XYZ file of C-alpha atoms in Angstrom:
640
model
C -27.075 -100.624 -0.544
C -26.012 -97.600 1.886
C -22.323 -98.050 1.338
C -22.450 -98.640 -2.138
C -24.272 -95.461 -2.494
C -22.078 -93.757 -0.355
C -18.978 -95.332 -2.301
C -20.564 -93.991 -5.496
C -21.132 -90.259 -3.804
C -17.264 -90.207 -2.927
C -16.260 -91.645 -6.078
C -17.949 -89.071 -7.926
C -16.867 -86.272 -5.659
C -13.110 -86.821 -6.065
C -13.266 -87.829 -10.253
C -15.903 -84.499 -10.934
C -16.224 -81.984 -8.391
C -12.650 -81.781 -6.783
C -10.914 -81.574 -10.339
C -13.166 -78.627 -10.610
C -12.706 -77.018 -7.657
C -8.822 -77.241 -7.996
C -8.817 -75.732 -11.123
C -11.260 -72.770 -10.374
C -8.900 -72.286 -7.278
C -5.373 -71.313 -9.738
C -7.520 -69.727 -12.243
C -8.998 -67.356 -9.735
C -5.374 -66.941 -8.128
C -3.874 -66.515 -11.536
C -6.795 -64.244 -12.775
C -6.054 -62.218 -9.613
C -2.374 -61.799 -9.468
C -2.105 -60.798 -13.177
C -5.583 -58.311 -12.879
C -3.594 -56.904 -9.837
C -0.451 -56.569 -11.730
C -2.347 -55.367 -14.912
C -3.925 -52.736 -12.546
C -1.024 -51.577 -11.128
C 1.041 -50.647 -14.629
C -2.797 -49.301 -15.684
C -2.351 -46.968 -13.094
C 1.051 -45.557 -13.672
C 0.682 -45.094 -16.999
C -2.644 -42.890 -16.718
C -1.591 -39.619 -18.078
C -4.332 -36.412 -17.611
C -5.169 -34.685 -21.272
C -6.810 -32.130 -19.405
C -8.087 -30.625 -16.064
C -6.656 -32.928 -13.169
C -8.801 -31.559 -10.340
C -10.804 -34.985 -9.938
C -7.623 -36.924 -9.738
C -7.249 -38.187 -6.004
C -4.119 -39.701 -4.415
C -4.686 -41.795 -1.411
C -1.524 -43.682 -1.060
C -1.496 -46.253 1.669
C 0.496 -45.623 5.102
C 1.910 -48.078 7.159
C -0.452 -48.166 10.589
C 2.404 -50.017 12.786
C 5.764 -48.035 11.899
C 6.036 -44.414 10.161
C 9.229 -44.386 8.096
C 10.791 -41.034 7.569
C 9.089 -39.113 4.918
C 11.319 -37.855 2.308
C 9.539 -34.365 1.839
C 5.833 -33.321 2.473
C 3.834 -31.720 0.030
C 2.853 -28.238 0.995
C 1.700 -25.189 -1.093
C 0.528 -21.596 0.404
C -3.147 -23.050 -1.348
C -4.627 -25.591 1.306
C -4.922 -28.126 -1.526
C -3.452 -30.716 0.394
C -6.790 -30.953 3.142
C -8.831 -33.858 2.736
C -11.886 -32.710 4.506
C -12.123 -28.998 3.392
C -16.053 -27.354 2.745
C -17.458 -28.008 -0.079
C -17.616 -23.770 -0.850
C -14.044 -23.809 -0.102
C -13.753 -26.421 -2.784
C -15.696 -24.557 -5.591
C -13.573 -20.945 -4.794
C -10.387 -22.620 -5.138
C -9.350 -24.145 -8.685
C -6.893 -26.619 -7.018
C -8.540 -28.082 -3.804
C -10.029 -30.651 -5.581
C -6.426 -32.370 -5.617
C -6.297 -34.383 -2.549
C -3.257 -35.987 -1.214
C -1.028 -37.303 1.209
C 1.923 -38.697 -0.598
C 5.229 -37.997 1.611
C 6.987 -37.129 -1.161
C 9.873 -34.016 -2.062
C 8.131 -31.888 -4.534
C 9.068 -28.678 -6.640
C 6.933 -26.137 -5.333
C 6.892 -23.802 -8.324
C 5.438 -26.518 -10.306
C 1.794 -26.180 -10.615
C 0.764 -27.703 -14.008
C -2.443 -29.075 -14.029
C -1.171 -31.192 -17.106
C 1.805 -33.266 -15.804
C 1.305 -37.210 -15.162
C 0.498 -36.916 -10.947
C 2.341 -40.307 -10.869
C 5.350 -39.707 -12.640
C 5.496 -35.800 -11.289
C 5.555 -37.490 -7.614
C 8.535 -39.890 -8.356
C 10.665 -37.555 -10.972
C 10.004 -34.962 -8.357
C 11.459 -37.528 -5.577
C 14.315 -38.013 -8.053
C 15.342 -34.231 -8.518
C 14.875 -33.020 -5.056
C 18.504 -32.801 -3.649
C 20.402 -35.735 -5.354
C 21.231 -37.077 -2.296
C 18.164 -39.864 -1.948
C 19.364 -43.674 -1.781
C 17.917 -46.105 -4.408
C 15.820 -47.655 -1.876
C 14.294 -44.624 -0.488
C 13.564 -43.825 -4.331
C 12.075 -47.327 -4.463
C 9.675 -46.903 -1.900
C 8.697 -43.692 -2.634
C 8.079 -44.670 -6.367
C 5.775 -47.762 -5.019
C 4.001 -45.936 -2.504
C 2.713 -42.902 -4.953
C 2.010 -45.827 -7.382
C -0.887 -47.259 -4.683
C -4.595 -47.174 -4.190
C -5.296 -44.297 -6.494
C -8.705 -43.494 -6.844
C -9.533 -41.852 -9.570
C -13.352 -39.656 -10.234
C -13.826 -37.994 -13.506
C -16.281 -36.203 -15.034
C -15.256 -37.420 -18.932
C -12.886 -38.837 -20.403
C -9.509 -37.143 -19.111
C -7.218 -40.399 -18.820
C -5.354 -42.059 -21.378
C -2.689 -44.824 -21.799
C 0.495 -43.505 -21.969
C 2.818 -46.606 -21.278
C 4.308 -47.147 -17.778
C 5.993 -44.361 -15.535
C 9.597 -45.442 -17.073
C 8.337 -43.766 -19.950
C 10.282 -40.623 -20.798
C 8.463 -36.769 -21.021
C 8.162 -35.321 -23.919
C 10.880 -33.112 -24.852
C 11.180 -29.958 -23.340
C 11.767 -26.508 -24.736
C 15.071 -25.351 -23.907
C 13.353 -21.825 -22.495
C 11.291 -24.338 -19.971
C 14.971 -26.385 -19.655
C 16.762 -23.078 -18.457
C 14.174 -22.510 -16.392
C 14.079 -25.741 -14.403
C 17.917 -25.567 -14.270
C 17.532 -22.185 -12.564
C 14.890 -23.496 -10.384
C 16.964 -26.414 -9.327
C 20.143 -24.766 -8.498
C 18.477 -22.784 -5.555
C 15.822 -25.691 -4.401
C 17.144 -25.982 -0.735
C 17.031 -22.502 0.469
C 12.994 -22.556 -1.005
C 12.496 -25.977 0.932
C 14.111 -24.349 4.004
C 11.438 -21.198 3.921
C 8.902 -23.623 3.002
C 9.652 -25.605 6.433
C 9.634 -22.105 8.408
C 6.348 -21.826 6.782
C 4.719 -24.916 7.873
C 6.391 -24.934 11.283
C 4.646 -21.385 11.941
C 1.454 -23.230 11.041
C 2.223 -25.999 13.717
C 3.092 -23.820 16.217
C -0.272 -22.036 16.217
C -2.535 -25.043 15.991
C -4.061 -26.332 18.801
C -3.107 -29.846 18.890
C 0.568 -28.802 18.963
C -0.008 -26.560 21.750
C -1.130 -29.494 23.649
C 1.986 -31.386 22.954
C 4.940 -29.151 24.795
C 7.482 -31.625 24.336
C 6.887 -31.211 20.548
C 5.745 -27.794 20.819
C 10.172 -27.457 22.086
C 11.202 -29.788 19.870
C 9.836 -27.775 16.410
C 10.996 -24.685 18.014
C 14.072 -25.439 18.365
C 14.154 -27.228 14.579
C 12.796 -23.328 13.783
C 16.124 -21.831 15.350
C 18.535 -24.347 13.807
C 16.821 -23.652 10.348
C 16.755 -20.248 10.666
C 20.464 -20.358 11.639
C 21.164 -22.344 8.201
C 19.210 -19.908 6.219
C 20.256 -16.532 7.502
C 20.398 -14.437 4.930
C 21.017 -16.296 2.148
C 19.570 -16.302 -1.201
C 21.158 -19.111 -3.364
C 22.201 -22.527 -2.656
C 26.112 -21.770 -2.481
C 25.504 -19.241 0.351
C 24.381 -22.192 2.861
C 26.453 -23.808 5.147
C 27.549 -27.655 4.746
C 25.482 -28.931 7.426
C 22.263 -27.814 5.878
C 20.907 -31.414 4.501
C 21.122 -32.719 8.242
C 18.982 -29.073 8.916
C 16.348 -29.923 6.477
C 15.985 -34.066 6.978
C 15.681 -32.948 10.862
C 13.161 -30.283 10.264
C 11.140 -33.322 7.656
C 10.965 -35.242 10.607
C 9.872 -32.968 12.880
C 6.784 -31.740 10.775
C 6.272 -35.123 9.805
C 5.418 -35.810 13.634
C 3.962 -32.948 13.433
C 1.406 -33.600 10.539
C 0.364 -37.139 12.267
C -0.935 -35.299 15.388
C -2.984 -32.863 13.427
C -6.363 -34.320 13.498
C -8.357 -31.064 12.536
C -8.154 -29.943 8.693
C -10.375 -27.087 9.124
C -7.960 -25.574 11.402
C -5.139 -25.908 9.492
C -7.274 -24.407 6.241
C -8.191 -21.516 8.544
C -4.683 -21.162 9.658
C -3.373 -20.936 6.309
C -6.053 -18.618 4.740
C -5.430 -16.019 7.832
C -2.208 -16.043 6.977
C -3.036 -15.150 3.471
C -4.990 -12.490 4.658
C -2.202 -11.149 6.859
C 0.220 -11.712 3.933
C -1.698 -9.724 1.208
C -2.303 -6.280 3.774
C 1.068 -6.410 4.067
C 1.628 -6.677 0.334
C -0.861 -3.944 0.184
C 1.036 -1.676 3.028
C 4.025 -1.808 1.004
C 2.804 -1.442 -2.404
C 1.882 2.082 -0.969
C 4.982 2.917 0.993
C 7.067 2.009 -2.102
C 4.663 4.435 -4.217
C 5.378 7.189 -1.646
C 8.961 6.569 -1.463
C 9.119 6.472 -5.034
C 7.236 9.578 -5.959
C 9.532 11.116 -3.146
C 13.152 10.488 -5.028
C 11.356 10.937 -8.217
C 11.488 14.506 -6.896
C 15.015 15.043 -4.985
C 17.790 15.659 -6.783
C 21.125 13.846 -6.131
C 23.568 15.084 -4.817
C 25.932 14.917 -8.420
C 23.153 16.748 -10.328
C 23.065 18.772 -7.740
C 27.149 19.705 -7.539
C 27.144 19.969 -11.962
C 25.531 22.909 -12.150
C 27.344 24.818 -8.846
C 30.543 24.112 -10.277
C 29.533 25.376 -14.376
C 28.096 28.360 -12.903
C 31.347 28.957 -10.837
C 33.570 28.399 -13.957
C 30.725 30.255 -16.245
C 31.428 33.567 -14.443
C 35.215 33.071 -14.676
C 34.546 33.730 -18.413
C 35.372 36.770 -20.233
C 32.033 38.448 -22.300
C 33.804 37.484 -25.398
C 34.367 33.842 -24.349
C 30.312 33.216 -23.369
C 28.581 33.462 -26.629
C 27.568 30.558 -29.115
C 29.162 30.404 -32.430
C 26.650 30.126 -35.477
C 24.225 32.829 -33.944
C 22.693 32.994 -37.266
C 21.570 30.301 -37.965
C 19.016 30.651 -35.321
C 15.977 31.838 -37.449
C 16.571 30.101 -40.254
C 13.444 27.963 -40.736
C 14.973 25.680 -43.735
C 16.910 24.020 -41.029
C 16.378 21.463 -38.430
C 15.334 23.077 -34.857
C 14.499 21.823 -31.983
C 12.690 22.614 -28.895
C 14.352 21.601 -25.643
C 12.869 22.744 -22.138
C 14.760 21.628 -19.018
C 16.879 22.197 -15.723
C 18.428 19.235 -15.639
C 22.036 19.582 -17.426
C 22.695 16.133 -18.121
C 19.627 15.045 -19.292
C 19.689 17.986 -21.603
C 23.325 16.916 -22.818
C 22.056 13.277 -23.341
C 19.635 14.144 -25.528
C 21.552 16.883 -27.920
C 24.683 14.186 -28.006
C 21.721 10.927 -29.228
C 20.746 13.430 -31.531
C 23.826 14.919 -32.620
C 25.664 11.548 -33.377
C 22.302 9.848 -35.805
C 21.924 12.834 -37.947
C 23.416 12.870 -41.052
C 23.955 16.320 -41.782
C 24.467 18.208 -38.271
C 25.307 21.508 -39.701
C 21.935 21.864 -40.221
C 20.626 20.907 -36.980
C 19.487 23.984 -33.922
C 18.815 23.152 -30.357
C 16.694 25.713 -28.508
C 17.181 24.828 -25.097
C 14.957 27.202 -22.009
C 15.973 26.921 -18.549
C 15.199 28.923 -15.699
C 17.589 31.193 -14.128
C 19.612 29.124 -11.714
C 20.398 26.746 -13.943
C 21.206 29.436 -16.860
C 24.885 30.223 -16.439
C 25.590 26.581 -15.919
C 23.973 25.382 -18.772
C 25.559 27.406 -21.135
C 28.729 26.738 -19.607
C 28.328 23.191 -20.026
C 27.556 23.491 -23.772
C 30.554 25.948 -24.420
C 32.571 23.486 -22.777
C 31.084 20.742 -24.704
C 29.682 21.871 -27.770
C 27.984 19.692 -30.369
C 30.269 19.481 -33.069
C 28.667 21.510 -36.297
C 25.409 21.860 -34.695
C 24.202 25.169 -33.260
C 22.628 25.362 -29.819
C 20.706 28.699 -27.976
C 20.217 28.534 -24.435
C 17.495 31.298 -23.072
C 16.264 32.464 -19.731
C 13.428 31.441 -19.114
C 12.858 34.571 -16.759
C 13.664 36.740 -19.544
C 10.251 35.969 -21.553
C 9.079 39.067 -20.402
C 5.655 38.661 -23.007
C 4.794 35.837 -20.605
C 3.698 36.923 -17.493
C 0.044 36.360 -15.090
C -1.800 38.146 -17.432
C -1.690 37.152 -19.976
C -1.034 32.832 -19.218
C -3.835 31.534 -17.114
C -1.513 29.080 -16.068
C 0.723 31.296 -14.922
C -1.798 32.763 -12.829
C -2.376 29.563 -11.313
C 0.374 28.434 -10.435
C 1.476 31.138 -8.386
C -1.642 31.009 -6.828
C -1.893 30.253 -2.404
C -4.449 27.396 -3.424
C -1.866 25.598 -5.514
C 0.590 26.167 -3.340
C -0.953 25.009 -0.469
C -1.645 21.795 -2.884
C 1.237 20.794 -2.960
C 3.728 22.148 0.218
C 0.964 21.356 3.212
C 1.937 17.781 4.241
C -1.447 17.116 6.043
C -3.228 16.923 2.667
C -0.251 14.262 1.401
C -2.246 11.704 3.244
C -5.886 12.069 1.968
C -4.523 12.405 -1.837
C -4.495 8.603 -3.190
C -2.573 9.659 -6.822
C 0.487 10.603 -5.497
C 2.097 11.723 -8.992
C -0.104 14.803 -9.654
C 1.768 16.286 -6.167
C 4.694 16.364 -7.877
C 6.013 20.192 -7.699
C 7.329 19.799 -11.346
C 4.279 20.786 -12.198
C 4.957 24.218 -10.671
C 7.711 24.962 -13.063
C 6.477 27.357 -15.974
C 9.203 25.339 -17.932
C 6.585 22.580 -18.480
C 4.117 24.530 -19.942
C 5.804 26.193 -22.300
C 5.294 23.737 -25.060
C 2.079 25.514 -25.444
C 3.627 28.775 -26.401
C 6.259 27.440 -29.354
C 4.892 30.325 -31.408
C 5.238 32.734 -29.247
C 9.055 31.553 -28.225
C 9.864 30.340 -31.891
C 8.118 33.398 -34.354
C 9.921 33.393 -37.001
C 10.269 29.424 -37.089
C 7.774 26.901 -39.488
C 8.118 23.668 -37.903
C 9.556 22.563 -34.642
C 10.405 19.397 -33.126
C 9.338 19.153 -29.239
C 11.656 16.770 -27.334
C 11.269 16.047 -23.408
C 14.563 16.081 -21.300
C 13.609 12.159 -20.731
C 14.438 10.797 -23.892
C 17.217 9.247 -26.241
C 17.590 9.425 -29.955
C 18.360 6.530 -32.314
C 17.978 7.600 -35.434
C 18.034 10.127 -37.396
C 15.428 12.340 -37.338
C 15.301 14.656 -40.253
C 12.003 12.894 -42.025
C 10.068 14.161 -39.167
C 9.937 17.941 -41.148
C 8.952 16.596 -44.267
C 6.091 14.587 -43.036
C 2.775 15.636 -44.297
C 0.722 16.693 -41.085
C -3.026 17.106 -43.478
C -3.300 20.278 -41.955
C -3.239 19.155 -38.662
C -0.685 20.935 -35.789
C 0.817 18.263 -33.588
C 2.716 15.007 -34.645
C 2.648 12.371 -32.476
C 2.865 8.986 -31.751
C -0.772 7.310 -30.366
C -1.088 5.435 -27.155
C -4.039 4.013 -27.308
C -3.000 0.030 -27.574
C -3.617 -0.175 -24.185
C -7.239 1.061 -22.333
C -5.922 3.175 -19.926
C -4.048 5.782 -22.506
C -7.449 6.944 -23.723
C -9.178 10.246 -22.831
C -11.158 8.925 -20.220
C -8.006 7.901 -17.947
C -7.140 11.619 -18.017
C -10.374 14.003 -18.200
C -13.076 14.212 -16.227
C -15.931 13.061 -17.981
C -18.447 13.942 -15.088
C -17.977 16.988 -15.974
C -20.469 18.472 -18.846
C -17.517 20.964 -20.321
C -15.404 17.589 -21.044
C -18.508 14.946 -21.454
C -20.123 17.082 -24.351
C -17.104 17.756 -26.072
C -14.613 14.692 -25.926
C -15.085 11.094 -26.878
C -13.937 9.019 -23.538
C -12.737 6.072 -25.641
C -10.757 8.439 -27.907
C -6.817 7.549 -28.675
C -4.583 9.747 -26.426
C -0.895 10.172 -27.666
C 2.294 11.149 -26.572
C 4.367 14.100 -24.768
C 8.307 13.818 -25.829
C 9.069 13.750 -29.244
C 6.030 15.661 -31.226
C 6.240 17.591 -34.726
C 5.000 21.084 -34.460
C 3.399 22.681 -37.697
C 3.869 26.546 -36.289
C 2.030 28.119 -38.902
C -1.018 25.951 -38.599
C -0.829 26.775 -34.957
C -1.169 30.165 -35.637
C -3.649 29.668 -38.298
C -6.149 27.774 -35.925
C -5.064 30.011 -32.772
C -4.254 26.722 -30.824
C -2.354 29.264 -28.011
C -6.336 30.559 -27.332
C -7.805 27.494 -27.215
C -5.545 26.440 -24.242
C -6.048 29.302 -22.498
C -9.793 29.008 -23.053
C -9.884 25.486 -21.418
C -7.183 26.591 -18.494
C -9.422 29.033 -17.636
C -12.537 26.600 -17.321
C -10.161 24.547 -15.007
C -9.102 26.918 -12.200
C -10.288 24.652 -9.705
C -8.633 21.829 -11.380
C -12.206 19.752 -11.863
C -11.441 18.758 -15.529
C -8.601 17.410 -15.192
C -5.616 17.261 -12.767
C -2.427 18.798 -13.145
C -0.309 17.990 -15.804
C 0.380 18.813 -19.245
C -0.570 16.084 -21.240
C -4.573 16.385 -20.186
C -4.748 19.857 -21.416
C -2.717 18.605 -24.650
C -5.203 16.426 -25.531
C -7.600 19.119 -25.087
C -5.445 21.580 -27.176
C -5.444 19.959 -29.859
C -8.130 17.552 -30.151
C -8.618 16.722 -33.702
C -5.796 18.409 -34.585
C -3.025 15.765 -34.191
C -2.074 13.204 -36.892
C -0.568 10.138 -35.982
C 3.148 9.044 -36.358
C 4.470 5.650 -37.390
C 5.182 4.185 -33.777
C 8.360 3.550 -34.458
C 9.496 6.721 -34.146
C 8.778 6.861 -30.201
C 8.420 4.135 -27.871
C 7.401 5.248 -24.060
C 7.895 3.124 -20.949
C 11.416 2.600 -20.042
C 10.839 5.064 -17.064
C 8.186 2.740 -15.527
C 7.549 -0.578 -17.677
C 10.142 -2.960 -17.053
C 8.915 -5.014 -19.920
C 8.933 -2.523 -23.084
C 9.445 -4.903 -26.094
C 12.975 -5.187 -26.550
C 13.024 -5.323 -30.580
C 10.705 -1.965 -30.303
C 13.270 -0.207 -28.062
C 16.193 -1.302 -30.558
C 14.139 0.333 -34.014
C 12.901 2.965 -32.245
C 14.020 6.356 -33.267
C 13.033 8.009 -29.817
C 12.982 6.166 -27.108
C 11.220 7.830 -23.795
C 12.192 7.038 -19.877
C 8.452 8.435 -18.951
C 7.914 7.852 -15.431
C 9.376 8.248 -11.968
C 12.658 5.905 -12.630
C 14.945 7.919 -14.892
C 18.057 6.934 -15.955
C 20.121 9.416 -13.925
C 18.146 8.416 -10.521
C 19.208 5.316 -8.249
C 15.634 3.690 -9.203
C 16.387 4.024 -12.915
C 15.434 0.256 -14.566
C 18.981 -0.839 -14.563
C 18.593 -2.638 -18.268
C 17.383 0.587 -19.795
C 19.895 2.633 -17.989
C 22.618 1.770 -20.736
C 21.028 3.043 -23.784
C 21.004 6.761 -21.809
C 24.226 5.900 -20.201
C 26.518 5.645 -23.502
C 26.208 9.286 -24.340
C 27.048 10.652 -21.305
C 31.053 10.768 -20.528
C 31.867 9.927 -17.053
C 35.407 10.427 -17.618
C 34.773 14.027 -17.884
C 36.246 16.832 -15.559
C 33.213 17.852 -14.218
C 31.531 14.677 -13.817
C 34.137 12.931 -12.049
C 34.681 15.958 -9.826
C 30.942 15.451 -8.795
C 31.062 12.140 -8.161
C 28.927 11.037 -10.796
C 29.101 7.192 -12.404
C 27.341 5.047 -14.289
């Protein structure tokens, strides 16, 4: 009975139980190759719809042989750390992106939006187009391994696998990767420099002198390759050996590193460092700036010696102006032109000159002081603007305007104000740098506030700044309809920092009980001047009134647009911006379609066209009036 029932047992062990077992065996192998595979194309397809920061990579490494890494992800932002404090983690938006693919990357590409699988390999793909299929093989299956992934919501989708093409790109963004490409090496090269410098200074590598000689000599050979150079074209042929040697190198480099938290502090020192630097010259460029803002080249210099020279040369009959008449005759067109700087002063009567339509009936009124007054008028008899009429005055010969009677004046020949600005110890405690500028010493500047006075027989007159090119015509300015008000002008108040509270001193009770801080402020350069409501309201009182309140310069500082805003507070009606667009002398990104319909446009600011710091893509719209073929302009040595 024993062996039968063990005969039965066996019997039913291999007709039931083994079929079973055999089966459950290639279903779970089956289930587990295709779940594997299924996984696998899951994950390369995941594409992020929004923030990526809970996206981890933790691709696999080999633990017996280290194959050379075809680039290492590094960024100035220690994202790449895995064990980085948690604070560290909340300050920074990208540290919550941890990995250790050894994969070529484009360092300018940030995007928090971009498919981290496919960025890895296309990045791998464009890097220097010099990578062997297999190496692009390997990369492509390593960055496609163990990826963990820890989102708050939903942020994944399926996309289809990472063969899948991008969406189409914008041609702007196309351009911009093309320019980003062609000069990818020498980046990678300073980005190696970078990373060596953070080697070098880490412990562990200091305990490691035979790599601590081997990176620094990978550190001379780079720098060799790189010198100077700025593009790809300017590096020599033997740069790919530079970089794959310098790969290797940090890739040693990066398995002896066992301490994150050095490396983090490491980088963010030399952050620190970086930005006080940043900061250092931020200020030395301001200073340096402000200081050729003020010098005068040598070729503006020269002009006026040699018109003066030639002036006197002249016979009394040969220096006066044709069309004397014309000067008082207030159904014409004049203009108001202060300046010692004979080119600007020719730029801006030839802009106007060649827009208007009629220029018979166009006068320029153009001050100087007395060094520049021979030469001036020599320039314009030498040059003169085709039917228009133009009056040159001395400035010195004003004799109404005099200490006593300007409180300006006063102050400006005062020791205080001249101590202000010529005693170099105080150059270092003053932080705005501008309001030092000795312009502001020149009567010249403030004589827009005394138009009446110059101009008494005149109506209207058109104020233009030495700074500034015409465009248009500009004959609709005198038929405008001010409303009674006295200035015309164009506001400035689109931005938060052209309002009265950028220039006043609203600590003071004189300016906080009288002035709205968040008031529009508006523009010196190109302003419409109703004469006889200026004399109606006694505007030229008013500014002294306030001068006088300012002696000790506590309301505002110098200038003459803070005491214009004063002036004529509630008195100024506002233009159609088009007819004056500032910037060009500071703002390297004025609009370019407001430049091109603007009637005036104004180089306000330290870089002016005629100086070496002039924005070189404004420079041409002030450069095309001016004739450098010209005797005197060639024989002073001055080009575009």
């Amino acid at each position: 009975m024993m062996m039968i029932r063990n005969l039965v047992v066996f019997m039913l062990c291999v007709t039931v139980i083994a079929p079973i077992l055999l089966y459950s065996d290639r279903f779970g192998s089956f289930s587990a190759s295709s779940s594997k595979q299924e996984f696998v194309e899951d994950v390369t397809s995941i594409t992020l719809s929004g923030d990526t920061r809970h996206l981890n990579l933790l691709p696999q490494e080999n633990s017996t042989t280290i194959k050379e890494p075809i680039g290492i992800i590094y960024s100035d932002n220690p994202s790449n750390v895995t064990d980085m404090p948690l604070d560290s983690q909340s300050a920074e938006s990208r540290e919550h992106i941890t990995t250790r693919v050894l994969s070529a990357t484009n360092e300018d590409d940030q995007s928090h939006t971009d498919n981290p699988i496919r960025q890895v390999t296309d990045d791998a793909k464009e890097s220097d187009g010099r990578l062997r299929a297999s190496d692009k093989t390997s990369s492509d299956d390593k960055a496609s391994q163990n990826v963990e992934t820890k989102p708050d919501r939903k942020s994944a989708q399926i996309s289809g696998n990472v063969g899948n093409k991008e969406p189409a790109k914008t041609k702007a963004n196309k351009q911009a990767d093309q320019t980003a490409v062609l000069d990818e090496r020498v980046r990678r090269l300073k980005d190696q420099l970078i990373r060596a410098k953070v080697f070098l200074s880490l412990p562990a590598t200091k305990n490691d002198p035979h790599y601590t000689r081997e990176l620094r000599n990978r550190v001379k050979e780079v720098n060799r390759a790189l010198g100077d150079a700025t593009k790809d074209s300017e590096l020599p042929k033997n740069v790919h050996e530079r970089l794959k040697s310098m790969e290797q190198t940090l890739a040693k480099g990066k398995q002896i590193q066992d301490d994150c938290a050095a490396v983090v502090k490491k980088l963010r020192a030399m952050l620190h460092s970086t930005e006080e630097q940043l900061r250092v010259h931020k200020k030395q460029t301001m200073f340096l700036t402000q200081l050729t803002a003020k010098t005068l080249p040598k070729g503006l210099h020269c002009l006026p010696l040699r018109l003066t020279t030639d002036y006197y040369t002249l016979s009394s009959s040969q220096q006066h102006f044709p069309n004397q008449e014309k000067l008082e005759d207030s159904r014409l067109y004049h203009y108001a032109l202060f300046s010692d700087n004979i080119l600007a002063a020719a730029v801006v009567v030839n802009s106007t000159i060649t827009h208007s339509k009629d220029p018979s009936k166009h006068v320029f009124h153009i001050v100087t002081d007395r060094l520049n007054y021979a030469a001036m008028r020599m320039w314009f008899l030498v040059n003169p603007p085709g039917k228009a009429t133009v009056q040159v005055q001395n400035v010195e010969e004003f004799t109404w305007l005099n200490s006593s009677y300007s409180p300006v004046l006063k102050q400006l020949g005062s020791p205080s104000m001249i101590d202000y600005y010529f005693k170099t110890h105080r150059a270092n405690s003053d932080s705005n740098l501008k309001f030092r500028n000795p312009k502001y010493l020149s009567i010249l500047n403030h004589l827009r506030f005394y138009l009446p006075e110059i101009f008494p027989m005149l109506n209207k007159v058109l104020f233009l700044d030495d700074d500034i090119v015409v465009q248009k015509d500009l004959t609709g300015l005198w038929s405008l309809d001010l409303k009674g008000n006295v200035n015309g002008a164009v506001e400035t108040c689109r931005e938060s920092f052209h309002r009265f509270d950028r220039y006043l001193n609203f600590s003071n009770p004189h300016i906080a009980k009288n002035f709205d801080p968040r008031a529009c402020g508006w523009a010196y350069g190109m302003n419409i001047f109703d004469l006889e409501e200026w004399r109606k309201q006694n505007i030229t009182e008013v500014y002294h009134a306030w001068q006088k309140l300012n002696y000790d310069r506590q309301l505002w500082k110098l200038g003459t647009l803070p005491p214009g805003l004063i002036t004529f507070w509630k008195r100024t009606y506002a233009l159609n911006p088009s007819w004056h667009v500032l910037g060009l002398g500071y703002n390297p990104n004025v609009n370019q379609r407001e430049i091109e319909r603007a009637a005036v446009i104004h180089y306000n600011g330290n870089m002016k066209p005629w100086l070496e710091i002039g924005l070189p893509k404004y420079r041409i719209y002030w450069g095309k009036y001016v004739d450098y073929d010209h005797m005197y302009l060639r024989e002073c040595n001055i080009n575009p």
